Amino acid sequence: MGHYLLVDFGSTFTKLTAVDLESEDIIATAKAITTVETNIIDGFNVAYMDLVQHLDPQLTFEKTIACSSAAGGLKMAAIGLVEELTTEAARRVCLGAGEKVELVFSHHMTSAEVQSIIDHKIDIILLAGGANGGNTECVIHNARMIADSKIMAPIIFAGNKDATDTVNDILSRANKSYHLCENVMPKLNQLNIESAKNKIKEIFVSNIIEAKGIKKAQERIDGVILPTPNAVLMASELLSKGFDEESGLGELMLVDVGGATTDVYSMADGLPKQMNAILSGLEEPFAKRTVEGDLGMRYSATGIIEAMSQAELSHFQKQGIDIVLEAKKRNHDIAFIPMTEGDFNIEHILASKCIDAAISRHVGTVKGVYTPMGMMYHQTGKDLTETKVFIGTGGVLINDKNPIVMLKAGLYHTDKPLELRPKRVTFMIDHDYILSAMGLLSIDYPEIALRILKKRIIPLGDYHAT
């Protein structure tokens, strides 16, 4: 066995991880600012020069593979029929494939909505709508609206199969780039996301990496094969479930606070824990990811302010903290590095809000309903109250001396009693930023990747929500 070099072209940093397959461990890591605005290979070279200083000069890499979320990742538009059903199904496909859902539309599209797809420079459109045998008129209307527009982004049709021939004819006559997949919701409340999700990954590899500038780096790597969030999802599921005879950690949650987004992952069935609770809405996947494009420590720092209540803003103002100015400063300087105690305090405030808001959007909720049999609860989404492992990753958490200060913002608290957040957890930290790298390594060596994850992700201690 030799050595692997695993590369993550992130939205803020390009991260390199060197792995010795024989010793089943990481032998060096390095990072540099991602230079997507110029030539992405420049940032790679800076990180690589740092990396090799810690390695044997005679060492060579058997394979170099990469993932990417450079320039914020792919921007997707999800289009469906009914917002609570096929539109939500389409949104989950996009997130499951590791992409950012920029726009969501339901029912009949308008000219203004079509124009917004153009204005937002959407990378991929997922067109869904209707269970098989159900409504076809709406999805055909939406296909015609796209066909008659100046939209150039590739289109994935994953709606009612009864409309496939008509949609195929409409899009082909308009010379659009499109792909036909299985319906994302063939039956009411039944999800079927693999076909569309795999097609999104194919488009990412074949079409999008060149547009994002990563094509320039292909002479140095064997291939960019995954969006970064998808690599993290693979590593998280591996760490949860285990592989072969190597056990995993069981049900877990993970929050990744990045420069552009805050991603939340849950590896759990999420079924109701209360005896008097029943599930409502779409089924939830065991491996779930949500991404919040308005919550990030640099590119999206101003979005954190918008997520704060007036009471929160007033609280910081009374403490003499101009949190709005601090967020704008980080938004304008993505390479900002905290140096002073005051800087770290601001980072804590912003990251805690990222985690709090992102977890609220990820976990399930319950709503009490009075019935002749007494109080019953309708649960929408996943019940994660009994999740025992809570992992943090992302620069703001990894580089802080006390990440629990921020991580505890994701747990249950009394001012949000209807949110099904974890209550008692063991906090852990991805201190070496290896989740995306281990997701890549798991493609060839899942058992080695799992053992490295278990060795390198560090427990911080137990915490009980109050």
Short mmCIF file of N, CA and C in Angstrom, two decimals, residues 118-228:
data_model
loop_
_atom_site.label_atom_id
_atom_site.label_comp_id
_atom_site.label_asym_id
_atom_site.label_seq_id
_atom_site.Cartn_x
_atom_site.Cartn_y
_atom_site.Cartn_z
N ILE A 118 -32.31 33.13 -14.41
CA ILE A 118 -31.23 33.72 -15.21
C ILE A 118 -30.42 34.69 -14.37
N ASP A 119 -31.11 35.54 -13.60
CA ASP A 119 -30.43 36.57 -12.81
C ASP A 119 -29.53 35.96 -11.73
N HIS A 120 -29.96 34.83 -11.16
CA HIS A 120 -29.18 34.19 -10.10
C HIS A 120 -28.05 33.30 -10.66
N LYS A 121 -27.96 33.21 -11.97
CA LYS A 121 -26.91 32.40 -12.62
C LYS A 121 -26.92 30.97 -12.08
N ILE A 122 -28.09 30.36 -12.11
CA ILE A 122 -28.27 29.00 -11.62
C ILE A 122 -27.46 28.02 -12.46
N ASP A 123 -26.81 27.05 -11.79
CA ASP A 123 -25.97 26.07 -12.49
C ASP A 123 -26.76 24.88 -13.02
N ILE A 124 -27.74 24.40 -12.25
CA ILE A 124 -28.55 23.25 -12.65
C ILE A 124 -30.00 23.48 -12.22
N ILE A 125 -30.94 23.08 -13.07
CA ILE A 125 -32.37 23.16 -12.74
C ILE A 125 -32.91 21.75 -12.57
N LEU A 126 -33.57 21.50 -11.45
CA LEU A 126 -34.24 20.22 -11.24
C LEU A 126 -35.74 20.46 -11.40
N LEU A 127 -36.32 19.90 -12.46
CA LEU A 127 -37.73 20.08 -12.78
C LEU A 127 -38.49 18.83 -12.38
N ALA A 128 -39.36 18.95 -11.38
CA ALA A 128 -40.16 17.82 -10.91
C ALA A 128 -41.63 18.25 -10.90
N GLY A 129 -42.48 17.33 -10.43
CA GLY A 129 -43.89 17.67 -10.31
C GLY A 129 -44.79 16.50 -10.59
N GLY A 130 -45.66 16.18 -9.61
CA GLY A 130 -46.67 15.16 -9.78
C GLY A 130 -46.19 13.75 -9.55
N ALA A 131 -46.98 12.98 -8.82
CA ALA A 131 -46.73 11.54 -8.71
C ALA A 131 -47.08 10.87 -10.02
N ASN A 132 -46.53 9.69 -10.28
CA ASN A 132 -46.85 8.97 -11.51
C ASN A 132 -48.34 8.71 -11.58
N GLY A 133 -48.93 9.05 -12.73
CA GLY A 133 -50.37 8.89 -12.90
C GLY A 133 -51.17 10.09 -12.45
N GLY A 134 -50.48 11.10 -11.90
CA GLY A 134 -51.17 12.29 -11.41
C GLY A 134 -51.11 13.43 -12.40
N ASN A 135 -51.05 14.64 -11.86
CA ASN A 135 -51.08 15.85 -12.68
C ASN A 135 -49.87 15.94 -13.61
N THR A 136 -50.13 16.21 -14.90
CA THR A 136 -49.05 16.42 -15.87
C THR A 136 -49.05 17.84 -16.41
N GLU A 137 -50.18 18.51 -16.33
CA GLU A 137 -50.34 19.82 -16.96
C GLU A 137 -49.35 20.84 -16.42
N CYS A 138 -49.14 20.83 -15.09
CA CYS A 138 -48.28 21.84 -14.47
C CYS A 138 -46.82 21.68 -14.88
N VAL A 139 -46.29 20.47 -14.82
CA VAL A 139 -44.89 20.27 -15.16
C VAL A 139 -44.65 20.51 -16.65
N ILE A 140 -45.63 20.22 -17.50
CA ILE A 140 -45.50 20.51 -18.93
C ILE A 140 -45.48 22.03 -19.15
N HIS A 141 -46.33 22.75 -18.43
CA HIS A 141 -46.32 24.22 -18.50
C HIS A 141 -44.94 24.75 -18.11
N ASN A 142 -44.38 24.24 -17.02
CA ASN A 142 -43.08 24.72 -16.55
C ASN A 142 -41.97 24.39 -17.53
N ALA A 143 -42.07 23.22 -18.17
CA ALA A 143 -41.08 22.85 -19.19
C ALA A 143 -41.15 23.83 -20.36
N ARG A 144 -42.36 24.22 -20.74
CA ARG A 144 -42.51 25.17 -21.85
C ARG A 144 -41.96 26.55 -21.48
N MET A 145 -42.17 26.96 -20.23
CA MET A 145 -41.65 28.26 -19.78
C MET A 145 -40.13 28.28 -19.86
N ILE A 146 -39.50 27.18 -19.45
CA ILE A 146 -38.04 27.09 -19.51
C ILE A 146 -37.57 27.03 -20.97
N ALA A 147 -38.29 26.26 -21.78
CA ALA A 147 -37.91 26.09 -23.19
C ALA A 147 -37.98 27.41 -23.95
N ASP A 148 -38.94 28.25 -23.61
CA ASP A 148 -39.12 29.53 -24.32
C ASP A 148 -38.23 30.64 -23.77
N SER A 149 -37.39 30.32 -22.80
CA SER A 149 -36.55 31.33 -22.15
C SER A 149 -35.12 31.28 -22.68
N LYS A 150 -34.29 32.18 -22.14
CA LYS A 150 -32.87 32.21 -22.49
C LYS A 150 -32.02 31.41 -21.50
N ILE A 151 -32.67 30.59 -20.70
CA ILE A 151 -31.95 29.76 -19.72
C ILE A 151 -31.01 28.81 -20.45
N MET A 152 -29.75 28.78 -20.00
CA MET A 152 -28.74 27.92 -20.62
C MET A 152 -28.31 26.77 -19.70
N ALA A 153 -28.70 26.82 -18.44
CA ALA A 153 -28.28 25.80 -17.47
C ALA A 153 -28.86 24.44 -17.83
N PRO A 154 -28.13 23.35 -17.56
CA PRO A 154 -28.68 22.01 -17.80
C PRO A 154 -29.91 21.76 -16.94
N ILE A 155 -30.86 21.01 -17.48
CA ILE A 155 -32.14 20.74 -16.81
C ILE A 155 -32.23 19.24 -16.56
N ILE A 156 -32.63 18.88 -15.35
CA ILE A 156 -32.91 17.49 -15.02
C ILE A 156 -34.42 17.36 -14.83
N PHE A 157 -35.06 16.54 -15.66
CA PHE A 157 -36.49 16.29 -15.46
C PHE A 157 -36.65 15.02 -14.65
N ALA A 158 -37.31 15.16 -13.50
CA ALA A 158 -37.53 14.02 -12.60
C ALA A 158 -38.94 14.12 -12.02
N GLY A 159 -39.93 14.26 -12.92
CA GLY A 159 -41.31 14.40 -12.49
C GLY A 159 -42.17 13.24 -12.96
N ASN A 160 -43.47 13.47 -12.98
CA ASN A 160 -44.46 12.48 -13.38
C ASN A 160 -44.03 11.80 -14.69
N LYS A 161 -43.85 10.48 -14.67
CA LYS A 161 -43.36 9.77 -15.86
C LYS A 161 -44.33 9.88 -17.03
N ASP A 162 -45.61 10.14 -16.74
CA ASP A 162 -46.59 10.28 -17.82
C ASP A 162 -46.33 11.52 -18.68
N ALA A 163 -45.54 12.46 -18.15
CA ALA A 163 -45.24 13.68 -18.90
C ALA A 163 -43.90 13.60 -19.61
N THR A 164 -43.18 12.49 -19.45
CA THR A 164 -41.81 12.41 -19.95
C THR A 164 -41.71 12.65 -21.45
N ASP A 165 -42.55 11.99 -22.25
CA ASP A 165 -42.45 12.14 -23.70
C ASP A 165 -42.70 13.57 -24.13
N THR A 166 -43.69 14.21 -23.53
CA THR A 166 -44.01 15.60 -23.90
C THR A 166 -42.89 16.54 -23.49
N VAL A 167 -42.37 16.37 -22.27
CA VAL A 167 -41.27 17.22 -21.80
C VAL A 167 -40.03 17.00 -22.66
N ASN A 168 -39.75 15.77 -23.00
CA ASN A 168 -38.63 15.43 -23.87
C ASN A 168 -38.75 16.17 -25.21
N ASP A 169 -39.93 16.17 -25.78
CA ASP A 169 -40.16 16.84 -27.06
C ASP A 169 -39.99 18.35 -26.93
N ILE A 170 -40.54 18.93 -25.85
CA ILE A 170 -40.46 20.38 -25.65
C ILE A 170 -39.02 20.85 -25.51
N LEU A 171 -38.25 20.17 -24.69
CA LEU A 171 -36.88 20.60 -24.42
C LEU A 171 -35.95 20.32 -25.59
N SER A 172 -36.18 19.22 -26.30
CA SER A 172 -35.32 18.91 -27.45
C SER A 172 -35.55 19.90 -28.59
N ARG A 173 -36.81 20.29 -28.81
CA ARG A 173 -37.12 21.27 -29.86
C ARG A 173 -36.49 22.63 -29.56
N ALA A 174 -36.33 22.92 -28.25
CA ALA A 174 -35.75 24.20 -27.85
C ALA A 174 -34.23 24.13 -27.76
N ASN A 175 -33.64 22.96 -28.08
CA ASN A 175 -32.19 22.76 -28.04
C ASN A 175 -31.60 23.04 -26.66
N LYS A 176 -32.35 22.65 -25.62
CA LYS A 176 -31.86 22.80 -24.26
C LYS A 176 -30.99 21.59 -23.88
N SER A 177 -30.09 21.81 -22.95
CA SER A 177 -29.32 20.71 -22.38
C SER A 177 -30.15 20.11 -21.25
N TYR A 178 -30.53 18.84 -21.41
CA TYR A 178 -31.43 18.26 -20.41
C TYR A 178 -31.17 16.76 -20.25
N HIS A 179 -31.67 16.22 -19.11
CA HIS A 179 -31.50 14.82 -18.77
C HIS A 179 -32.81 14.31 -18.18
N LEU A 180 -33.18 13.10 -18.52
CA LEU A 180 -34.42 12.49 -18.02
C LEU A 180 -34.08 11.48 -16.93
N CYS A 181 -34.73 11.61 -15.78
CA CYS A 181 -34.48 10.72 -14.65
C CYS A 181 -35.79 10.17 -14.11
N GLU A 182 -35.67 9.25 -13.16
CA GLU A 182 -36.86 8.70 -12.52
C GLU A 182 -37.54 9.77 -11.67
N ASN A 183 -38.85 9.64 -11.51
CA ASN A 183 -39.62 10.59 -10.72
C ASN A 183 -39.12 10.62 -9.28
N VAL A 184 -38.88 11.82 -8.74
CA VAL A 184 -38.39 11.94 -7.37
C VAL A 184 -39.47 11.57 -6.35
N MET A 185 -40.76 11.58 -6.77
CA MET A 185 -41.83 11.17 -5.87
C MET A 185 -42.86 10.36 -6.67
N PRO A 186 -42.53 9.09 -6.96
CA PRO A 186 -43.42 8.27 -7.81
C PRO A 186 -44.79 8.03 -7.19
N LYS A 187 -44.84 7.95 -5.85
CA LYS A 187 -46.10 7.80 -5.14
C LYS A 187 -46.17 8.86 -4.05
N LEU A 188 -47.37 9.17 -3.62
CA LEU A 188 -47.56 10.20 -2.61
C LEU A 188 -46.72 9.90 -1.37
N ASN A 189 -45.91 10.89 -0.96
CA ASN A 189 -45.06 10.81 0.23
C ASN A 189 -43.96 9.76 0.15
N GLN A 190 -43.69 9.24 -1.06
CA GLN A 190 -42.62 8.26 -1.24
C GLN A 190 -41.50 8.88 -2.07
N LEU A 191 -40.30 8.93 -1.50
CA LEU A 191 -39.18 9.56 -2.19
C LEU A 191 -38.36 8.54 -2.98
N ASN A 192 -37.84 9.00 -4.11
CA ASN A 192 -36.97 8.19 -4.97
C ASN A 192 -35.92 9.14 -5.54
N ILE A 193 -34.87 9.42 -4.77
CA ILE A 193 -33.96 10.51 -5.15
C ILE A 193 -32.67 10.06 -5.81
N GLU A 194 -32.36 8.76 -5.81
CA GLU A 194 -31.04 8.31 -6.26
C GLU A 194 -30.76 8.64 -7.72
N SER A 195 -31.74 8.41 -8.59
CA SER A 195 -31.53 8.63 -10.03
C SER A 195 -31.17 10.08 -10.31
N ALA A 196 -31.96 11.00 -9.79
CA ALA A 196 -31.70 12.43 -10.03
C ALA A 196 -30.43 12.88 -9.32
N LYS A 197 -30.20 12.37 -8.10
CA LYS A 197 -29.00 12.75 -7.34
C LYS A 197 -27.74 12.33 -8.08
N ASN A 198 -27.73 11.12 -8.64
CA ASN A 198 -26.55 10.66 -9.38
C ASN A 198 -26.33 11.47 -10.64
N LYS A 199 -27.41 11.89 -11.27
CA LYS A 199 -27.27 12.71 -12.48
C LYS A 199 -26.66 14.07 -12.15
N ILE A 200 -27.04 14.64 -11.02
CA ILE A 200 -26.46 15.91 -10.60
C ILE A 200 -24.96 15.77 -10.42
N LYS A 201 -24.54 14.66 -9.81
CA LYS A 201 -23.10 14.43 -9.61
C LYS A 201 -22.38 14.32 -10.96
N GLU A 202 -23.01 13.64 -11.92
CA GLU A 202 -22.41 13.51 -13.25
C GLU A 202 -22.22 14.87 -13.91
N ILE A 203 -23.23 15.71 -13.80
CA ILE A 203 -23.15 17.04 -14.39
C ILE A 203 -22.06 17.85 -13.71
N PHE A 204 -21.96 17.70 -12.39
CA PHE A 204 -20.92 18.39 -11.64
C PHE A 204 -19.54 18.05 -12.19
N VAL A 205 -19.32 16.77 -12.38
CA VAL A 205 -18.00 16.32 -12.84
C VAL A 205 -17.73 16.74 -14.28
N SER A 206 -18.71 16.55 -15.16
CA SER A 206 -18.47 16.73 -16.59
C SER A 206 -18.58 18.16 -17.08
N ASN A 207 -19.46 18.95 -16.46
CA ASN A 207 -19.73 20.28 -16.99
C ASN A 207 -19.31 21.43 -16.09
N ILE A 208 -19.50 21.26 -14.78
CA ILE A 208 -19.42 22.41 -13.88
C ILE A 208 -18.00 22.73 -13.43
N ILE A 209 -17.16 21.73 -13.25
CA ILE A 209 -15.84 22.02 -12.69
C ILE A 209 -15.03 22.94 -13.61
N GLU A 210 -15.27 22.88 -14.91
CA GLU A 210 -14.55 23.78 -15.80
C GLU A 210 -15.04 25.21 -15.61
N ALA A 211 -16.37 25.36 -15.44
CA ALA A 211 -16.92 26.70 -15.23
C ALA A 211 -16.44 27.31 -13.94
N LYS A 212 -16.16 26.49 -12.94
CA LYS A 212 -15.68 26.99 -11.66
C LYS A 212 -14.16 27.16 -11.64
N GLY A 213 -13.49 26.84 -12.73
CA GLY A 213 -12.05 27.06 -12.80
C GLY A 213 -11.21 25.89 -12.37
N ILE A 214 -11.83 24.78 -11.99
CA ILE A 214 -11.07 23.66 -11.44
C ILE A 214 -10.44 22.82 -12.54
N LYS A 215 -10.91 22.99 -13.76
CA LYS A 215 -10.32 22.30 -14.89
C LYS A 215 -8.82 22.56 -14.97
N LYS A 216 -8.43 23.77 -14.52
CA LYS A 216 -7.03 24.17 -14.59
C LYS A 216 -6.14 23.31 -13.70
N ALA A 217 -6.74 22.66 -12.71
CA ALA A 217 -5.95 21.89 -11.75
C ALA A 217 -5.83 20.42 -12.12
N GLN A 218 -6.46 20.00 -13.21
CA GLN A 218 -6.54 18.57 -13.49
C GLN A 218 -5.22 17.93 -13.88
N GLU A 219 -4.22 18.73 -14.26
CA GLU A 219 -2.91 18.14 -14.54
C GLU A 219 -2.23 17.66 -13.27
N ARG A 220 -2.66 18.21 -12.13
CA ARG A 220 -2.04 17.86 -10.86
C ARG A 220 -2.82 16.81 -10.08
N ILE A 221 -4.03 16.50 -10.51
CA ILE A 221 -4.86 15.54 -9.79
C ILE A 221 -5.45 14.53 -10.75
N ASP A 222 -5.90 13.42 -10.20
CA ASP A 222 -6.49 12.36 -11.03
C ASP A 222 -7.95 12.62 -11.33
N GLY A 223 -8.56 13.56 -10.62
CA GLY A 223 -9.94 13.88 -10.93
C GLY A 223 -10.66 14.56 -9.79
N VAL A 224 -11.56 15.49 -10.13
CA VAL A 224 -12.49 16.07 -9.16
C VAL A 224 -13.78 15.29 -9.31
N ILE A 225 -14.13 14.51 -8.31
CA ILE A 225 -15.19 13.54 -8.51
C ILE A 225 -16.44 13.79 -7.68
N LEU A 226 -16.38 14.70 -6.71
CA LEU A 226 -17.52 14.91 -5.83
C LEU A 226 -17.63 16.36 -5.40
N PRO A 227 -18.84 16.86 -5.19
CA PRO A 227 -18.98 18.10 -4.43
C PRO A 227 -18.56 17.83 -2.99
N THR A 228 -17.89 18.79 -2.37
CA THR A 228 -17.39 18.60 -1.00
C THR A 228 -18.47 18.13 -0.02
#
